[in-house]
Short mmCIF file of C-alpha atoms in Angstrom, two decimals:
data_model
loop_
_atom_site.label_atom_id
_atom_site.label_comp_id
_atom_site.label_asym_id
_atom_site.label_seq_id
_atom_site.Cartn_x
_atom_site.Cartn_y
_atom_site.Cartn_z
CA MET A 3 144.27 25.76 100.03
CA HIS A 4 140.56 26.28 99.47
CA CYS A 5 141.10 30.09 99.62
CA PHE A 6 143.51 29.76 96.59
CA TRP A 7 141.14 27.48 94.59
CA LEU A 8 138.11 29.52 94.69
CA PRO A 9 139.56 32.55 92.80
CA PHE A 10 141.11 30.37 90.26
CA ALA A 11 137.97 28.60 89.45
CA ILE A 12 136.24 31.86 89.07
CA TRP A 13 139.05 33.11 86.71
CA ARG A 14 138.84 29.72 84.89
CA HIS A 15 135.10 30.03 84.09
CA ARG A 16 135.25 33.94 83.60
CA ALA A 17 133.79 33.80 80.17
CA TRP A 18 130.76 31.88 81.39
CA LEU A 19 130.29 34.19 84.23
CA VAL A 20 130.17 37.31 82.01
CA ALA A 21 127.79 35.86 79.69
CA LEU A 22 125.50 35.05 82.44
CA LEU A 23 125.80 38.56 83.95
CA LEU A 24 125.04 40.01 80.49
CA LEU A 25 121.94 37.97 79.99
CA LEU A 26 120.67 38.94 83.40
CA LEU A 27 121.15 42.60 82.60
CA LEU A 28 119.27 42.27 79.22
CA LEU A 29 116.39 40.63 81.06
CA LEU A 30 116.21 43.10 83.52
CA LEU A 31 116.15 45.82 80.88
CA PHE A 32 113.59 44.01 78.75
CA GLY A 33 111.21 43.80 81.68
CA HIS A 34 111.77 47.36 82.48
CA LEU A 35 111.09 48.54 78.82
CA THR A 36 108.00 46.27 78.43
CA ARG A 37 106.59 47.54 81.81
CA HIS A 38 107.26 51.13 80.66
CA GLU A 39 105.62 50.41 77.21
CA ARG A 40 102.53 49.08 78.70
CA LEU A 41 102.16 52.22 81.10
CA GLN A 42 102.70 54.49 77.98
CA THR A 43 100.62 52.91 75.60
CA ASN A 44 97.02 54.40 75.16
CA PRO A 45 94.18 51.90 75.74
CA ARG A 46 92.74 53.11 72.47
CA GLU A 47 95.79 52.63 70.63
CA LYS A 48 96.59 49.32 72.15
CA LEU A 49 93.25 47.69 71.37
CA PHE A 50 91.94 49.54 68.34
CA ARG A 51 94.44 50.91 66.11
CA LEU A 52 92.38 50.59 63.17
CA HIS A 53 92.02 51.89 59.61
CA ARG A 54 90.60 49.06 57.81
CA LYS A 55 87.90 46.75 58.51
CA THR A 56 90.12 43.66 58.43
CA ALA A 57 92.34 45.32 60.83
CA LEU A 58 89.57 46.00 63.09
CA THR A 59 88.52 42.35 62.92
CA HIS A 60 92.00 41.00 63.87
CA SER A 61 92.81 43.74 66.46
CA LEU A 62 89.40 43.29 68.34
CA ALA A 63 89.72 39.56 68.27
CA LYS A 64 92.91 39.57 70.30
CA PRO A 65 91.76 40.78 73.58
CA TRP A 66 88.35 38.92 73.24
CA GLY A 67 89.40 35.67 71.65
CA PRO A 68 87.00 32.53 71.38
CA GLY A 69 86.03 31.63 74.86
CA LYS A 70 87.10 35.03 76.41
CA ALA A 71 83.82 36.33 76.85
CA ARG A 72 83.24 37.95 80.26
CA VAL A 73 79.99 35.95 81.10
CA GLY A 74 80.16 32.75 78.95
CA LYS A 75 76.63 31.96 79.72
CA GLN A 76 74.50 29.87 77.28
CA GLY A 77 71.43 28.97 79.58
CA GLY A 78 69.05 31.51 78.21
CA PRO A 79 66.69 30.95 75.03
CA ASN A 80 68.01 31.07 71.57
CA ILE A 81 67.24 34.31 69.69
CA VAL A 82 65.98 34.90 66.36
CA PHE A 83 65.59 38.72 65.31
CA LEU A 84 64.31 39.56 62.05
CA LYS A 85 66.12 42.63 60.96
CA THR A 86 63.54 44.84 59.06
CA HIS A 87 64.93 47.44 56.69
CA LYS A 88 65.21 51.29 57.95
CA THR A 89 63.19 50.50 61.33
CA GLY A 90 65.79 50.99 63.90
CA SER A 91 66.64 47.40 63.67
CA SER A 92 70.45 48.14 63.35
CA THR A 93 70.39 49.42 66.95
CA VAL A 94 68.61 46.35 68.17
CA GLN A 95 71.16 44.06 66.32
CA ASN A 96 73.97 45.80 68.10
CA ILE A 97 72.39 45.26 71.46
CA LEU A 98 72.05 41.50 70.50
CA PHE A 99 75.57 41.39 69.18
CA ARG A 100 76.84 42.62 72.38
CA ALA A 101 74.71 40.19 74.49
CA GLY A 102 75.99 37.47 72.20
CA GLU A 103 79.60 38.31 72.85
CA ARG A 104 79.33 38.70 76.58
CA ARG A 105 77.61 35.44 76.73
CA ASN A 106 79.74 33.45 74.34
CA LEU A 107 76.76 32.74 72.10
CA THR A 108 77.13 30.90 68.63
CA VAL A 109 75.89 33.33 66.11
CA ALA A 110 74.24 31.94 62.73
CA PHE A 111 75.90 34.14 60.20
CA PRO A 112 75.40 34.28 56.31
CA ARG A 113 77.68 32.10 54.37
CA TYR A 114 78.47 35.11 52.10
CA SER A 115 78.79 38.72 53.25
CA TYR A 116 76.42 40.57 55.63
CA GLN A 117 72.90 39.14 54.50
CA PHE A 118 71.28 35.79 54.02
CA ALA A 119 70.91 35.89 50.22
CA TYR A 120 68.43 38.78 50.61
CA PRO A 121 65.99 39.41 48.84
CA GLU A 122 65.58 35.49 48.28
CA ARG A 123 63.58 33.66 50.99
CA PHE A 124 65.75 32.42 53.94
CA SER A 125 67.01 28.99 53.52
CA ARG A 126 69.30 26.89 55.88
CA ASP A 127 71.45 26.51 52.91
CA PHE A 128 72.39 30.38 53.29
CA VAL A 129 73.77 29.81 56.69
CA GLU A 130 77.76 29.27 57.46
CA ASP A 131 78.51 26.05 58.90
CA LEU A 132 78.21 25.45 62.76
CA PRO A 133 81.73 25.98 64.47
CA LEU A 134 83.61 23.18 65.73
CA ARG A 135 82.76 22.28 69.42
CA ALA A 136 79.51 24.28 69.10
CA ALA A 137 76.17 22.27 69.90
CA ARG A 138 73.85 24.67 68.12
CA PHE A 139 73.39 28.24 66.96
CA ASN A 140 72.09 30.56 69.65
CA LEU A 141 71.58 33.83 67.90
CA LEU A 142 70.49 34.96 64.35
CA CYS A 143 69.82 38.58 63.59
CA SER A 144 71.28 39.35 60.12
CA HIS A 145 69.02 40.80 57.24
CA MET A 146 66.91 37.98 55.77
CA ARG A 147 63.58 37.50 54.10
CA LEU A 148 61.56 35.37 56.53
CA ASP A 149 60.76 31.59 56.17
CA ALA A 150 59.90 30.63 59.60
CA GLY A 151 60.23 26.97 58.99
CA GLU A 152 63.74 27.09 57.66
CA VAL A 153 64.73 29.50 60.33
CA GLN A 154 63.55 27.19 62.97
CA ALA A 155 65.71 24.30 61.33
CA VAL A 156 68.86 26.41 61.98
CA VAL A 157 67.98 28.10 65.49
CA PRO A 158 66.02 25.18 67.29
CA PRO A 159 63.60 25.63 70.31
CA PRO A 160 63.40 26.99 72.66
CA SER A 161 64.02 30.18 70.79
CA VAL A 162 62.34 33.72 71.21
CA PHE A 163 61.39 35.39 67.74
CA LEU A 164 61.59 39.22 67.77
CA THR A 165 61.22 41.72 65.17
CA ILE A 166 60.55 45.57 64.95
CA LEU A 167 57.95 47.70 62.82
CA ARG A 168 57.89 51.29 62.20
CA ASP A 169 55.34 53.84 61.17
CA PRO A 170 54.97 52.93 57.22
CA VAL A 171 55.06 56.42 55.86
CA GLN A 172 58.51 57.15 57.87
CA THR A 173 59.58 53.52 56.76
CA PHE A 174 58.90 54.07 53.16
CA GLU A 175 60.36 57.61 53.03
CA SER A 176 63.45 56.34 54.68
CA VAL A 177 63.68 53.07 52.38
CA PHE A 178 63.18 55.39 49.09
CA HIS A 179 66.06 57.82 49.97
CA TYR A 180 68.62 55.08 51.47
CA TYR A 181 68.22 52.69 48.51
CA ARG A 182 67.43 55.14 45.78
CA ASN A 183 70.54 54.11 43.87
CA ILE A 184 70.01 50.31 44.60
CA VAL A 185 66.50 49.27 44.23
CA PRO A 186 65.65 49.01 40.47
CA ALA A 187 62.23 50.77 40.80
CA PHE A 188 64.01 53.82 42.35
CA GLN A 189 67.11 54.04 40.32
CA PRO A 190 65.35 56.04 37.24
CA LEU A 191 64.78 58.76 39.78
CA ALA A 192 68.09 58.95 41.56
CA ASN A 193 69.04 62.48 40.13
CA HIS A 194 65.51 63.83 40.05
CA SER A 195 64.65 66.93 41.85
CA ARG A 196 61.32 65.58 43.44
CA PRO A 197 62.10 61.85 43.28
CA LEU A 198 59.61 60.50 46.00
CA LEU A 199 56.67 62.56 44.80
CA THR A 200 57.40 61.60 41.26
CA PHE A 201 57.63 57.88 41.91
CA LEU A 202 54.29 57.94 43.92
CA GLU A 203 52.38 59.82 41.14
CA ALA A 204 52.92 56.81 38.87
CA PRO A 205 54.52 54.12 40.88
CA ASP A 206 53.33 51.35 38.21
CA GLN A 207 55.63 53.06 35.74
CA TYR A 208 58.68 52.15 37.66
CA TYR A 209 57.77 49.11 39.75
CA ASP A 210 57.84 45.52 38.48
CA ALA A 211 56.58 42.96 41.07
CA ARG A 212 58.30 40.13 39.28
CA ASP A 213 61.66 41.43 40.05
CA THR A 214 62.68 40.42 43.83
CA SER A 215 65.05 43.08 43.79
CA ASN A 216 62.16 45.49 43.96
CA GLY A 217 61.01 43.88 47.22
CA LEU A 218 61.58 47.14 49.16
CA ALA A 219 59.82 49.30 46.84
CA ARG A 220 56.40 48.23 48.14
CA ASN A 221 55.36 47.26 51.43
CA PRO A 222 59.10 46.67 52.67
CA MET A 223 58.28 45.36 56.06
CA THR A 224 55.56 42.92 54.83
CA PHE A 225 58.17 41.83 52.26
CA ASP A 226 60.77 41.22 54.92
CA LEU A 227 58.10 39.13 56.96
CA GLY A 228 57.94 36.64 53.92
CA LEU A 229 54.51 37.71 52.78
CA ASN A 230 53.46 38.60 49.28
CA ALA A 231 54.07 42.41 49.26
CA SER A 232 53.13 43.17 45.83
CA GLN A 233 49.32 41.76 45.56
CA GLU A 234 46.46 43.88 45.54
CA ALA A 235 44.34 43.99 48.62
CA GLY A 236 40.86 42.47 48.44
CA PRO A 237 38.17 40.91 50.64
CA GLY A 238 39.34 37.54 49.29
CA SER A 239 42.71 37.87 50.39
CA ARG A 240 44.35 35.48 53.13
CA TRP A 241 45.65 38.63 54.87
CA ALA A 242 43.86 38.21 58.12
CA SER A 243 45.21 34.59 58.43
CA GLU A 244 48.70 35.80 57.53
CA LEU A 245 48.77 38.20 60.35
CA GLN A 246 47.65 35.72 62.83
CA ARG A 247 50.33 33.37 61.59
CA LEU A 248 53.09 36.09 62.11
CA ASN A 249 51.52 36.62 65.83
CA TRP A 250 52.07 33.13 66.61
CA THR A 251 55.62 33.09 65.15
CA PHE A 252 56.79 36.16 67.00
CA GLN A 253 56.68 36.48 70.80
CA LEU A 254 57.50 40.15 70.39
CA VAL A 255 56.99 42.71 67.60
CA MET A 256 58.83 46.00 68.84
CA ILE A 257 57.54 49.17 67.65
CA ALA A 258 60.03 51.88 66.71
CA GLU A 259 58.24 54.74 67.93
CA HIS A 260 58.07 53.22 71.35
CA PHE A 261 61.69 51.89 71.24
CA ASP A 262 62.48 52.10 74.85
CA GLU A 263 59.36 50.34 75.89
CA SER A 264 59.89 47.60 73.29
CA LEU A 265 63.43 46.96 74.78
CA LEU A 266 62.00 46.65 78.31
CA LEU A 267 59.29 44.01 76.93
CA ALA A 268 62.17 42.29 75.12
CA ARG A 269 64.25 42.29 78.39
CA GLU A 270 61.51 40.11 80.01
CA LEU A 271 61.75 37.67 77.26
CA LEU A 272 65.48 37.36 76.97
CA GLY A 273 66.32 37.49 80.79
CA MET A 274 68.79 40.44 80.12
CA GLY A 275 69.66 43.19 82.53
CA MET A 276 68.61 46.78 82.01
CA GLU A 277 72.27 47.90 81.72
CA GLU A 278 72.67 45.37 78.62
CA LEU A 279 70.05 47.21 76.68
CA VAL A 280 71.93 50.53 76.71
CA TYR A 281 72.28 52.02 73.33
CA VAL A 282 72.92 54.80 70.87
CA ARG A 283 70.78 55.07 67.71
CA LEU A 284 72.95 53.62 64.82
CA ASN A 285 72.78 54.09 60.79
CA VAL A 286 70.74 57.30 61.24
CA ARG A 287 70.81 59.52 58.18
CA HIS A 288 71.40 63.28 58.15
CA LYS A 289 68.10 64.81 57.24
CA GLU A 290 67.76 67.99 55.38
CA GLU A 291 64.31 67.35 53.83
CA GLU A 292 61.03 68.83 55.23
CA PRO A 293 58.64 66.59 56.98
CA VAL A 294 56.56 64.44 54.66
CA ALA A 295 53.63 66.46 53.37
CA LYS A 296 50.01 65.30 53.96
CA GLU A 297 49.42 64.65 50.31
CA LEU A 298 52.68 62.46 50.28
CA VAL A 299 51.52 60.53 53.44
CA GLU A 300 48.26 59.59 51.80
CA LYS A 301 50.00 58.28 48.75
CA ILE A 302 52.85 56.35 50.67
CA GLN A 303 49.79 54.87 52.69
CA ALA A 304 47.81 53.86 49.62
CA TRP A 305 50.95 52.38 47.91
CA ASN A 306 52.09 50.57 51.12
CA TRP A 307 48.48 49.19 52.09
CA PHE A 308 49.70 46.04 53.70
CA ASP A 309 52.47 47.65 55.69
CA VAL A 310 49.86 49.90 56.90
CA GLN A 311 47.61 46.92 58.15
CA LEU A 312 50.58 45.10 59.39
CA TYR A 313 51.60 48.06 61.63
CA ARG A 314 48.14 48.66 62.89
CA PHE A 315 47.76 45.03 63.72
CA PHE A 316 51.04 44.67 65.72
CA GLN A 317 50.56 48.10 67.35
CA SER A 318 47.29 46.97 68.98
CA ILE A 319 49.10 43.69 70.28
CA PHE A 320 52.13 45.72 71.28
CA TRP A 321 49.93 47.96 73.85
CA ARG A 322 48.19 44.86 75.15
CA LYS A 323 51.62 43.58 76.10
CA VAL A 324 52.42 46.82 77.75
CA GLU A 325 49.28 46.74 79.79
CA HIS A 326 50.12 43.22 80.76
CA TYR A 327 53.55 44.48 81.74
CA GLY A 328 51.89 47.35 83.93
CA TYR A 329 51.60 50.77 83.01
CA ALA A 330 52.94 52.14 86.54
CA ARG A 331 55.86 49.49 86.38
CA MET A 332 56.64 50.52 82.74
CA LYS A 333 56.55 54.01 83.76
CA GLN A 334 59.14 53.44 86.65
CA ASP A 335 61.39 51.33 84.67
CA LEU A 336 61.45 53.83 81.71
CA ALA A 337 62.76 56.45 84.01
CA THR A 338 65.50 54.08 85.32
CA PHE A 339 66.41 53.05 81.70
CA ARG A 340 66.53 56.57 80.28
CA ALA A 341 68.70 57.54 83.21
CA LEU A 342 70.99 54.71 82.32
CA LEU A 343 71.08 55.78 78.61
CA GLN A 344 71.89 59.32 79.52
CA GLU A 345 74.62 58.17 81.66
CA ALA A 346 76.02 56.18 79.13
CA ALA A 347 75.88 58.67 76.51
CA GLY A 348 77.64 61.27 78.78
CA LYS A 349 80.40 58.63 79.63
CA CYS A 350 81.16 57.42 75.95
CA LEU A 351 80.28 60.03 73.44
CA ALA A 352 82.32 63.15 72.60
CA GLY A 353 79.18 64.98 71.18
CA GLU A 354 76.22 64.61 68.89
CA PRO A 355 76.30 62.46 65.92
CA VAL A 356 78.68 63.49 63.25
CA GLY A 357 79.24 63.08 59.49
CA PRO A 358 81.73 60.49 58.09
CA GLU A 359 84.16 63.03 57.01
CA ILE A 360 84.96 63.81 60.79
CA MET A 361 84.62 60.32 62.19
CA ALA A 362 87.23 57.93 63.14
CA ASP A 363 87.74 55.54 60.31
CA GLU A 364 86.89 52.41 62.38
CA LEU A 365 83.67 53.95 63.36
CA ARG A 366 82.47 55.05 60.05
CA PRO A 367 79.27 53.37 58.83
CA TRP A 368 78.82 52.36 55.39
CA GLN A 369 77.59 55.19 53.12
CA PRO A 370 74.86 54.33 50.31
CA GLY A 371 75.72 57.33 48.31
CA SER A 372 72.38 58.78 48.20
CA VAL A 373 72.16 59.91 51.73
CA THR A 374 74.69 60.63 54.59
CA ILE A 375 74.73 58.25 57.61
CA LEU A 376 75.92 59.72 60.87
CA GLY A 377 78.05 58.12 63.44
CA TYR A 378 79.78 58.99 66.78
CA ASN A 379 83.32 59.82 68.21
CA LEU A 380 84.24 58.55 71.52
CA ARG A 381 85.65 60.79 74.51
CA LYS A 382 89.35 60.87 74.72
CA ASN A 383 89.76 60.14 78.49
CA LEU A 384 88.20 56.56 78.70
CA THR A 385 89.95 53.77 80.49
CA SER A 386 90.65 50.39 78.68
CA GLY A 387 87.60 48.94 80.09
CA GLN A 388 85.24 51.86 79.38
CA TYR A 389 86.66 52.29 75.87
CA GLY A 390 85.96 48.59 75.14
CA ASP A 391 82.21 48.75 76.21
CA CYS A 392 81.80 52.14 74.51
CA PHE A 393 83.52 51.14 71.36
CA ARG A 394 81.23 48.04 70.76
CA MET A 395 78.04 50.29 71.51
CA VAL A 396 78.71 52.69 68.59
CA LEU A 397 80.32 50.30 66.38
CA PRO A 398 78.46 49.95 62.84
CA GLU A 399 76.96 46.94 61.91
CA LEU A 400 79.19 45.66 59.26
CA GLN A 401 82.29 46.08 61.40
CA TYR A 402 80.72 44.36 64.27
CA HIS A 403 79.44 41.60 62.01
CA ALA A 404 82.94 41.11 60.69
CA TYR A 405 84.69 41.04 63.93
CA LEU A 406 82.07 38.51 65.49
CA TYR A 407 82.38 36.10 62.46
CA TYR A 408 86.34 36.30 62.80
CA ARG A 409 86.21 35.75 66.63
CA GLN A 410 83.96 32.69 65.96
CA TYR A 411 85.63 31.03 62.85
CA GLY A 412 89.25 32.54 63.13
CA ARG A 413 89.14 33.77 59.54
CA ASP A 414 87.67 36.80 57.55
CA MET A 415 84.23 36.62 56.03
CA ARG A 416 83.64 35.15 52.45
CA PRO A 417 82.99 37.79 49.91
CA LEU A 418 79.91 37.32 47.53
CA PRO A 419 80.60 34.94 44.65
CA THR A 420 81.41 37.03 41.42
CA ALA A 421 79.47 34.84 39.23
#
C-alpha cells in the first residue's frame, strides 16, 4: 500500500515541488553569475570607478569603511603637521593621511572646506566636531595659520609637532606663480609679461600689510607659522625670542631640500616603518621658466628677510639632529629608503608625471589657472591590493581629504558658507 501512496503524494504536491526546484535552479544560477562577475571585474573598476570627487569619496569608503583600517593602532603620539605653502607639504600630508588611515586615527578636519579658515589664525572653533565614539583627535595636517595654544586644545599631549621649510627664494617664486590669480598683491600682475620682477621692483606699490589675504605675499612661511610677517626687521625686534619659541613648539622642522633625511628623522619621532614613508612628489608644477636670476634672488631675499632668517635658523638645528641621528646610519638608511622609493615608483607608476589633460579624472590635482600642476597615471596590471596602495600614494590632496572626511563622518564635507 505504501508503494502506491508515495507517487500519489508526490503528484498531489507537484506544484510545490516544481516551485522548489525552480528556486534551487535560480539560486545556483545567481551564484554562478556572481562568481563569474567577481572574476571578470577589474580591481580598478570595482574599487575606483570614479569621475567626480563625490563619487571618489563614496567608492573609496566602501572597501575601507569606518573601523576597517588594516592596522587599527592608536598607541602612538598624536601628530600635528603645520602644512606650509609650496614647500613639499602636500607630499608629507599624503604620507600622514595614509598612516592615519592604516592606524584608524581620528583626524581633525576643518569645519568647512579644506583649510582651517586660512588666513585667519587657527582657532578650535574652526575644527569639525569630534566623531561619535572617538576619545580625541590624533592627527591634524590641513592648512592653517598657527596658534599653538589653540592647536594644543584640539590635539592634546602627548603630541608631536612637525612642519617643513624650503629655501625662501624657491618658496616665494613658487608661491608667486601658483597664487598669482588669488593673492590681492599679485593679481594686478596676473597677465604681465614679467610679473615677478615687476612686483619685486616696487612691492610696496602692490602689497597692503593690513589685508590678511596678502599673507603669502611677504614671508609666507613666517606668516604660516603665526608670526608678524609684514614688520620691518630691526635690532629692537622680538625675532630671536620668536624663533626660540617655535623651536620649543616643534619637535622637528623638516627641510625640503633634504626631504628624505627629514622623513627618516620624522620616522624616529612617529614610530613609523620605513615602508610607510614611501612617496611620490605631489602638487608639483610644470616649469618652463628659466632658473631664478641672481638679481631676482637678491630681491626675493630682501623682501622675505624673515623667511631667510627662519630658514637658516632651523636649517642649523636640522643638521644638529642629523648629527645626533648619526651620519653613517643616515647614509645607510638613505640607501635603503631610496631603494624602496625606486621600487614603489616602478611598481605603481605608468611613467613620469603628466599634465592634467592626459590624467585619470580621479587623480587630477586642482589647477590654479596660473600654472599647470602635474600628476600621475598608474600601471594597468596592478592587483587589487597593489592598486589600493598605489592609488592612495598618488591621490591628490583635495580628493584624499574629502574621502577621509566621508570615511570618518559618513557624509560629504560642508562647503564654505556663501555669505
